[in-house]
Amino acid sequence: LVVPVGTNGSDGPRMKLMFFKKNGEQWTYSHDMNLGAMFILFKNPPALDLNDNTLVASVYQEVFVIEYDHTSQQWEKTASLKASDPDKDPFFGGPVIIDGSAFGRSIKLTQDHIFVGAPGKNFDTTLDVGAVYVYQRNPDGTWSSGTESARLLPQHKTGNIYFGTSLDVLHNTLMTGGISSGAIPGKVFV
């Protein structure tokens, strides 16, 4: 059992995971893992996904790959994933102090890929188009820290479609949702 918990650190809100093990009929605390700063300004809750002995968890602009170590019987961070193209301020050109792309808003882990949604991703001066970043497992079965192997975009880069808000994979098909915004209805992209 994994429980995401927000805490207050000396430097602001932080995110940690608490791990519990089931012994018979009872759950007992095992350990916790600090993941880093959590920016609540965008109300971007952490996303989690689990597949066998691999867990992925998002915290502001970063996704951690966490794998179960059978020797220590604990979960350990093994990789850190980031976008290769963090948003720039669309009007002034400089780096955005707080990235509004919402990288990690949604996550889907499959056997060999991690899909990360960034529904607030901007393109030039078009806001909130969205993107999905794809990370591929190494041939030796490990995950590497770094940037994506591919980036998926909607066919038409129209503002306020929030491509990547939700994700799911069925066999070899990725489905992603975009939320509705004002008069623009929500969409599903396949």
PDB file of C-alpha atoms in Angstrom:
ATOM      1  CA  LEU A   1       0.000   0.000   0.000  1.00  0.00           C
ATOM      2  CA  VAL A   2       1.349   3.434  -0.954  1.00  0.00           C
ATOM      3  CA  VAL A   3      -0.120   6.630   0.448  1.00  0.00           C
ATOM      4  CA  PRO A   4       0.880  10.063  -0.941  1.00  0.00           C
ATOM      5  CA  VAL A   5       1.104  12.640   1.829  1.00  0.00           C
ATOM      6  CA  GLY A   6       1.600  16.393   1.678  1.00  0.00           C
ATOM      7  CA  THR A   7       3.738  17.821   4.485  1.00  0.00           C
ATOM      8  CA  ASN A   8       5.016  21.250   5.457  1.00  0.00           C
ATOM      9  CA  GLY A   9       8.785  21.551   5.289  1.00  0.00           C
ATOM     10  CA  SER A  10      10.912  24.520   6.292  1.00  0.00           C
ATOM     11  CA  ASP A  11      11.020  25.500   2.607  1.00  0.00           C
ATOM     12  CA  GLY A  12       7.293  25.061   1.922  1.00  0.00           C
ATOM     13  CA  PRO A  13       4.919  22.232   0.981  1.00  0.00           C
ATOM     14  CA  ARG A  14       6.615  18.886   0.292  1.00  0.00           C
ATOM     15  CA  MET A  15       5.444  15.539  -1.042  1.00  0.00           C
ATOM     16  CA  LYS A  16       6.266  12.159   0.424  1.00  0.00           C
ATOM     17  CA  LEU A  17       5.088   8.607  -0.037  1.00  0.00           C
ATOM     18  CA  MET A  18       4.372   6.343   2.920  1.00  0.00           C
ATOM     19  CA  PHE A  19       4.747   2.607   2.317  1.00  0.00           C
ATOM     20  CA  PHE A  20       2.848  -0.070   4.247  1.00  0.00           C
ATOM     21  CA  LYS A  21       3.138  -3.870   4.157  1.00  0.00           C
ATOM     22  CA  LYS A  22       0.358  -6.339   4.808  1.00  0.00           C
ATOM     23  CA  ASN A  23       1.152  -8.921   7.478  1.00  0.00           C
ATOM     24  CA  GLY A  24      -1.746 -11.340   7.688  1.00  0.00           C
ATOM     25  CA  GLU A  25      -4.818  -9.175   8.218  1.00  0.00           C
ATOM     26  CA  GLN A  26      -2.972  -6.028   9.333  1.00  0.00           C
ATOM     27  CA  TRP A  27      -1.138  -3.275   7.490  1.00  0.00           C
ATOM     28  CA  THR A  28       2.087  -2.096   9.131  1.00  0.00           C
ATOM     29  CA  TYR A  29       4.201   0.943   8.332  1.00  0.00           C
ATOM     30  CA  SER A  30       7.393   0.086   6.415  1.00  0.00           C
ATOM     31  CA  HIS A  31       9.086   3.377   5.466  1.00  0.00           C
ATOM     32  CA  ASP A  32       8.561   6.680   3.730  1.00  0.00           C
ATOM     33  CA  MET A  33      10.255   8.478   0.866  1.00  0.00           C
ATOM     34  CA  ASN A  34      10.528  12.226   0.380  1.00  0.00           C
ATOM     35  CA  LEU A  35       9.964  13.258  -3.232  1.00  0.00           C
ATOM     36  CA  GLY A  36      10.475  17.010  -3.107  1.00  0.00           C
ATOM     37  CA  ALA A  37       8.692  20.316  -3.325  1.00  0.00           C
ATOM     38  CA  MET A  38       5.004  20.392  -4.125  1.00  0.00           C
ATOM     39  CA  PHE A  39       3.529  23.526  -5.635  1.00  0.00           C
ATOM     40  CA  ILE A  40      -0.113  23.812  -4.693  1.00  0.00           C
ATOM     41  CA  LEU A  41      -0.663  26.980  -6.735  1.00  0.00           C
ATOM     42  CA  PHE A  42      -1.853  24.969  -9.752  1.00  0.00           C
ATOM     43  CA  LYS A  43      -3.763  22.408  -7.695  1.00  0.00           C
ATOM     44  CA  ASN A  44      -1.812  19.718  -9.523  1.00  0.00           C
ATOM     45  CA  PRO A  45      -2.112  16.656  -7.265  1.00  0.00           C
ATOM     46  CA  PRO A  46       0.567  13.987  -7.533  1.00  0.00           C
ATOM     47  CA  ALA A  47      -0.164  11.181  -9.957  1.00  0.00           C
ATOM     48  CA  LEU A  48       0.760   7.563  -9.183  1.00  0.00           C
ATOM     49  CA  ASP A  49       0.737   4.367 -11.216  1.00  0.00           C
ATOM     50  CA  LEU A  50       1.932   0.881 -10.317  1.00  0.00           C
ATOM     51  CA  ASN A  51       2.854  -2.090 -12.509  1.00  0.00           C
ATOM     52  CA  ASP A  52       4.312  -5.181 -10.795  1.00  0.00           C
ATOM     53  CA  ASN A  53       7.361  -3.979  -8.821  1.00  0.00           C
ATOM     54  CA  THR A  54       7.565  -0.524 -10.415  1.00  0.00           C
ATOM     55  CA  LEU A  55       5.826   2.618  -9.218  1.00  0.00           C
ATOM     56  CA  VAL A  56       5.870   6.031 -10.896  1.00  0.00           C
ATOM     57  CA  ALA A  57       5.022   9.183  -8.957  1.00  0.00           C
ATOM     58  CA  SER A  58       4.896  12.792 -10.097  1.00  0.00           C
ATOM     59  CA  VAL A  59       5.939  15.854  -8.154  1.00  0.00           C
ATOM     60  CA  TYR A  60       6.195  19.345  -9.666  1.00  0.00           C
ATOM     61  CA  GLN A  61       8.013  19.083 -13.049  1.00  0.00           C
ATOM     62  CA  GLU A  62       9.465  15.654 -12.292  1.00  0.00           C
ATOM     63  CA  VAL A  63       8.411  12.016 -12.360  1.00  0.00           C
ATOM     64  CA  PHE A  64      10.202   9.460 -10.220  1.00  0.00           C
ATOM     65  CA  VAL A  65      10.574   5.786 -11.076  1.00  0.00           C
ATOM     66  CA  ILE A  66      10.498   3.822  -7.827  1.00  0.00           C
ATOM     67  CA  GLU A  67      11.227   0.099  -7.831  1.00  0.00           C
ATOM     68  CA  TYR A  68      10.892  -2.564  -5.171  1.00  0.00           C
ATOM     69  CA  ASP A  69      14.233  -3.996  -4.032  1.00  0.00           C
ATOM     70  CA  HIS A  70      13.699  -7.601  -2.925  1.00  0.00           C
ATOM     71  CA  THR A  71      17.001  -7.624  -0.986  1.00  0.00           C
ATOM     72  CA  SER A  72      16.230  -4.629   1.252  1.00  0.00           C
ATOM     73  CA  GLN A  73      12.451  -5.237   0.978  1.00  0.00           C
ATOM     74  CA  GLN A  74      11.939  -1.518   0.394  1.00  0.00           C
ATOM     75  CA  TRP A  75      10.989   0.765  -2.451  1.00  0.00           C
ATOM     76  CA  GLU A  76      13.859   2.839  -3.887  1.00  0.00           C
ATOM     77  CA  LYS A  77      14.058   5.707  -6.395  1.00  0.00           C
ATOM     78  CA  THR A  78      15.863   4.446  -9.496  1.00  0.00           C
ATOM     79  CA  ALA A  79      15.274   7.204 -12.069  1.00  0.00           C
ATOM     80  CA  SER A  80      14.072  10.782 -12.466  1.00  0.00           C
ATOM     81  CA  LEU A  81      12.210  11.843 -15.617  1.00  0.00           C
ATOM     82  CA  LYS A  82      11.830  15.405 -16.888  1.00  0.00           C
ATOM     83  CA  ALA A  83      10.591  17.150 -20.020  1.00  0.00           C
ATOM     84  CA  SER A  84      13.261  18.285 -22.478  1.00  0.00           C
ATOM     85  CA  ASP A  85      11.336  21.476 -23.214  1.00  0.00           C
ATOM     86  CA  PRO A  86      10.120  23.199 -20.045  1.00  0.00           C
ATOM     87  CA  ASP A  87       7.774  26.061 -20.819  1.00  0.00           C
ATOM     88  CA  LYS A  88       9.113  29.537 -21.511  1.00  0.00           C
ATOM     89  CA  ASP A  89       7.092  32.615 -20.758  1.00  0.00           C
ATOM     90  CA  PRO A  90       4.971  32.941 -23.953  1.00  0.00           C
ATOM     91  CA  PHE A  91       4.932  36.739 -23.818  1.00  0.00           C
ATOM     92  CA  PHE A  92       8.370  37.721 -22.508  1.00  0.00           C
ATOM     93  CA  GLY A  93      10.555  34.812 -23.678  1.00  0.00           C
ATOM     94  CA  GLY A  94      12.298  34.111 -20.369  1.00  0.00           C
ATOM     95  CA  PRO A  95      11.981  30.968 -18.285  1.00  0.00           C
ATOM     96  CA  VAL A  96       8.743  30.562 -16.388  1.00  0.00           C
ATOM     97  CA  ILE A  97       9.374  30.691 -12.646  1.00  0.00           C
ATOM     98  CA  ILE A  98       6.613  28.159 -12.009  1.00  0.00           C
ATOM     99  CA  ASP A  99       6.130  25.876 -15.015  1.00  0.00           C
ATOM    100  CA  GLY A 100       2.457  25.922 -15.920  1.00  0.00           C
ATOM    101  CA  SER A 101       2.650  22.865 -18.196  1.00  0.00           C
ATOM    102  CA  ALA A 102       1.377  20.629 -15.362  1.00  0.00           C
ATOM    103  CA  PHE A 103       3.993  18.008 -16.349  1.00  0.00           C
ATOM    104  CA  GLY A 104       3.042  14.830 -14.487  1.00  0.00           C
ATOM    105  CA  ARG A 105      -0.669  15.677 -14.085  1.00  0.00           C
ATOM    106  CA  SER A 106      -1.368  12.194 -15.431  1.00  0.00           C
ATOM    107  CA  ILE A 107       0.860   9.116 -15.674  1.00  0.00           C
ATOM    108  CA  LYS A 108       0.481   5.687 -17.231  1.00  0.00           C
ATOM    109  CA  LEU A 109       3.035   2.919 -16.676  1.00  0.00           C
ATOM    110  CA  THR A 110       3.129  -0.106 -18.974  1.00  0.00           C
ATOM    111  CA  GLN A 111       5.659  -2.919 -19.116  1.00  0.00           C
ATOM    112  CA  ASP A 112       8.129  -0.958 -21.266  1.00  0.00           C
ATOM    113  CA  HIS A 113       6.882   2.653 -21.367  1.00  0.00           C
ATOM    114  CA  ILE A 114       5.944   5.533 -19.117  1.00  0.00           C
ATOM    115  CA  PHE A 115       3.523   8.121 -20.511  1.00  0.00           C
ATOM    116  CA  VAL A 116       3.430  11.508 -18.779  1.00  0.00           C
ATOM    117  CA  GLY A 117       0.726  14.088 -19.452  1.00  0.00           C
ATOM    118  CA  ALA A 118       1.422  17.834 -19.464  1.00  0.00           C
ATOM    119  CA  PRO A 119      -2.019  19.308 -20.242  1.00  0.00           C
ATOM    120  CA  GLY A 120      -0.943  22.916 -19.708  1.00  0.00           C
ATOM    121  CA  LYS A 121       1.949  22.779 -22.216  1.00  0.00           C
ATOM    122  CA  ASN A 122       2.146  25.953 -24.303  1.00  0.00           C
ATOM    123  CA  PHE A 123       3.322  26.306 -27.914  1.00  0.00           C
ATOM    124  CA  ASP A 124       4.627  29.749 -28.838  1.00  0.00           C
ATOM    125  CA  THR A 125       1.795  32.056 -27.731  1.00  0.00           C
ATOM    126  CA  THR A 126      -0.897  29.336 -27.869  1.00  0.00           C
ATOM    127  CA  LEU A 127      -1.691  28.435 -24.269  1.00  0.00           C
ATOM    128  CA  ASP A 128      -2.753  25.118 -22.733  1.00  0.00           C
ATOM    129  CA  VAL A 129      -2.444  22.953 -25.844  1.00  0.00           C
ATOM    130  CA  GLY A 130      -0.967  20.029 -23.897  1.00  0.00           C
ATOM    131  CA  ALA A 131       1.480  17.219 -24.658  1.00  0.00           C
ATOM    132  CA  VAL A 132       2.258  13.619 -23.671  1.00  0.00           C
ATOM    133  CA  TYR A 133       5.880  12.627 -23.050  1.00  0.00           C
ATOM    134  CA  VAL A 134       6.978   9.025 -23.646  1.00  0.00           C
ATOM    135  CA  TYR A 135       9.857   7.305 -21.823  1.00  0.00           C
ATOM    136  CA  GLN A 136      11.099   3.866 -22.853  1.00  0.00           C
ATOM    137  CA  ARG A 137      12.636   1.147 -20.668  1.00  0.00           C
ATOM    138  CA  ASN A 138      16.261   0.283 -21.504  1.00  0.00           C
ATOM    139  CA  PRO A 139      16.989  -3.077 -23.206  1.00  0.00           C
ATOM    140  CA  ASP A 140      18.529  -4.357 -19.932  1.00  0.00           C
ATOM    141  CA  GLY A 141      15.209  -3.756 -18.134  1.00  0.00           C
ATOM    142  CA  THR A 142      16.230  -0.618 -16.229  1.00  0.00           C
ATOM    143  CA  TRP A 143      14.882   2.921 -16.461  1.00  0.00           C
ATOM    144  CA  SER A 144      17.278   5.822 -17.072  1.00  0.00           C
ATOM    145  CA  SER A 145      17.022   9.293 -15.636  1.00  0.00           C
ATOM    146  CA  GLY A 146      16.656  11.903 -18.324  1.00  0.00           C
ATOM    147  CA  THR A 147      14.299  13.228 -20.913  1.00  0.00           C
ATOM    148  CA  GLU A 148      11.695  11.635 -23.135  1.00  0.00           C
ATOM    149  CA  SER A 149      12.252   9.371 -26.125  1.00  0.00           C
ATOM    150  CA  ALA A 150       9.176  10.867 -27.847  1.00  0.00           C
ATOM    151  CA  ARG A 151       6.649  13.657 -27.404  1.00  0.00           C
ATOM    152  CA  LEU A 152       3.064  13.309 -28.603  1.00  0.00           C
ATOM    153  CA  LEU A 153       1.019  16.367 -29.571  1.00  0.00           C
ATOM    154  CA  PRO A 154      -2.550  16.910 -30.702  1.00  0.00           C
ATOM    155  CA  GLN A 155      -2.952  17.140 -34.465  1.00  0.00           C
ATOM    156  CA  HIS A 156      -4.118  20.752 -34.183  1.00  0.00           C
ATOM    157  CA  LYS A 157      -2.317  22.948 -31.660  1.00  0.00           C
ATOM    158  CA  THR A 158      -5.382  24.867 -30.540  1.00  0.00           C
ATOM    159  CA  GLY A 159      -5.415  26.613 -27.162  1.00  0.00           C
ATOM    160  CA  ASN A 160      -7.305  25.338 -24.152  1.00  0.00           C
ATOM    161  CA  ILE A 161      -7.664  21.698 -25.219  1.00  0.00           C
ATOM    162  CA  TYR A 162      -5.458  20.371 -22.382  1.00  0.00           C
ATOM    163  CA  PHE A 163      -4.213  17.307 -24.300  1.00  0.00           C
ATOM    164  CA  GLY A 164      -2.804  14.819 -21.752  1.00  0.00           C
ATOM    165  CA  THR A 165      -5.143  15.588 -18.851  1.00  0.00           C
ATOM    166  CA  SER A 166      -5.862  11.869 -18.434  1.00  0.00           C
ATOM    167  CA  LEU A 167      -4.145   8.806 -19.903  1.00  0.00           C
ATOM    168  CA  ASP A 168      -4.797   5.131 -20.406  1.00  0.00           C
ATOM    169  CA  VAL A 169      -3.322   2.396 -22.577  1.00  0.00           C
ATOM    170  CA  LEU A 170      -5.154  -0.618 -23.945  1.00  0.00           C
ATOM    171  CA  HIS A 171      -2.883  -3.070 -25.753  1.00  0.00           C
ATOM    172  CA  ASN A 172      -0.974  -0.807 -28.182  1.00  0.00           C
ATOM    173  CA  THR A 173      -3.398   2.110 -28.106  1.00  0.00           C
ATOM    174  CA  LEU A 174      -2.902   5.277 -26.056  1.00  0.00           C
ATOM    175  CA  MET A 175      -5.997   7.258 -25.140  1.00  0.00           C
ATOM    176  CA  THR A 176      -5.717  10.731 -23.669  1.00  0.00           C
ATOM    177  CA  GLY A 177      -8.361  13.149 -22.556  1.00  0.00           C
ATOM    178  CA  GLY A 178      -8.639  16.909 -22.670  1.00  0.00           C
ATOM    179  CA  ILE A 179     -10.925  18.727 -20.231  1.00  0.00           C
ATOM    180  CA  SER A 180     -13.620  21.161 -21.216  1.00  0.00           C
ATOM    181  CA  SER A 181     -12.870  24.852 -20.872  1.00  0.00           C
ATOM    182  CA  GLY A 182     -15.666  27.379 -21.126  1.00  0.00           C
ATOM    183  CA  ALA A 183     -17.492  26.808 -24.398  1.00  0.00           C
ATOM    184  CA  ILE A 184     -14.925  24.238 -25.601  1.00  0.00           C
ATOM    185  CA  PRO A 185     -16.122  20.646 -24.866  1.00  0.00           C
ATOM    186  CA  GLY A 186     -13.782  18.002 -23.487  1.00  0.00           C
ATOM    187  CA  LYS A 187     -12.261  15.520 -25.928  1.00  0.00           C
ATOM    188  CA  VAL A 188     -10.783  12.038 -26.073  1.00  0.00           C
ATOM    189  CA  PHE A 189      -7.794  11.501 -28.371  1.00  0.00           C
ATOM    190  CA  VAL A 190      -6.868   7.970 -29.549  1.00  0.00           C
TER     191      VAL A 190
END
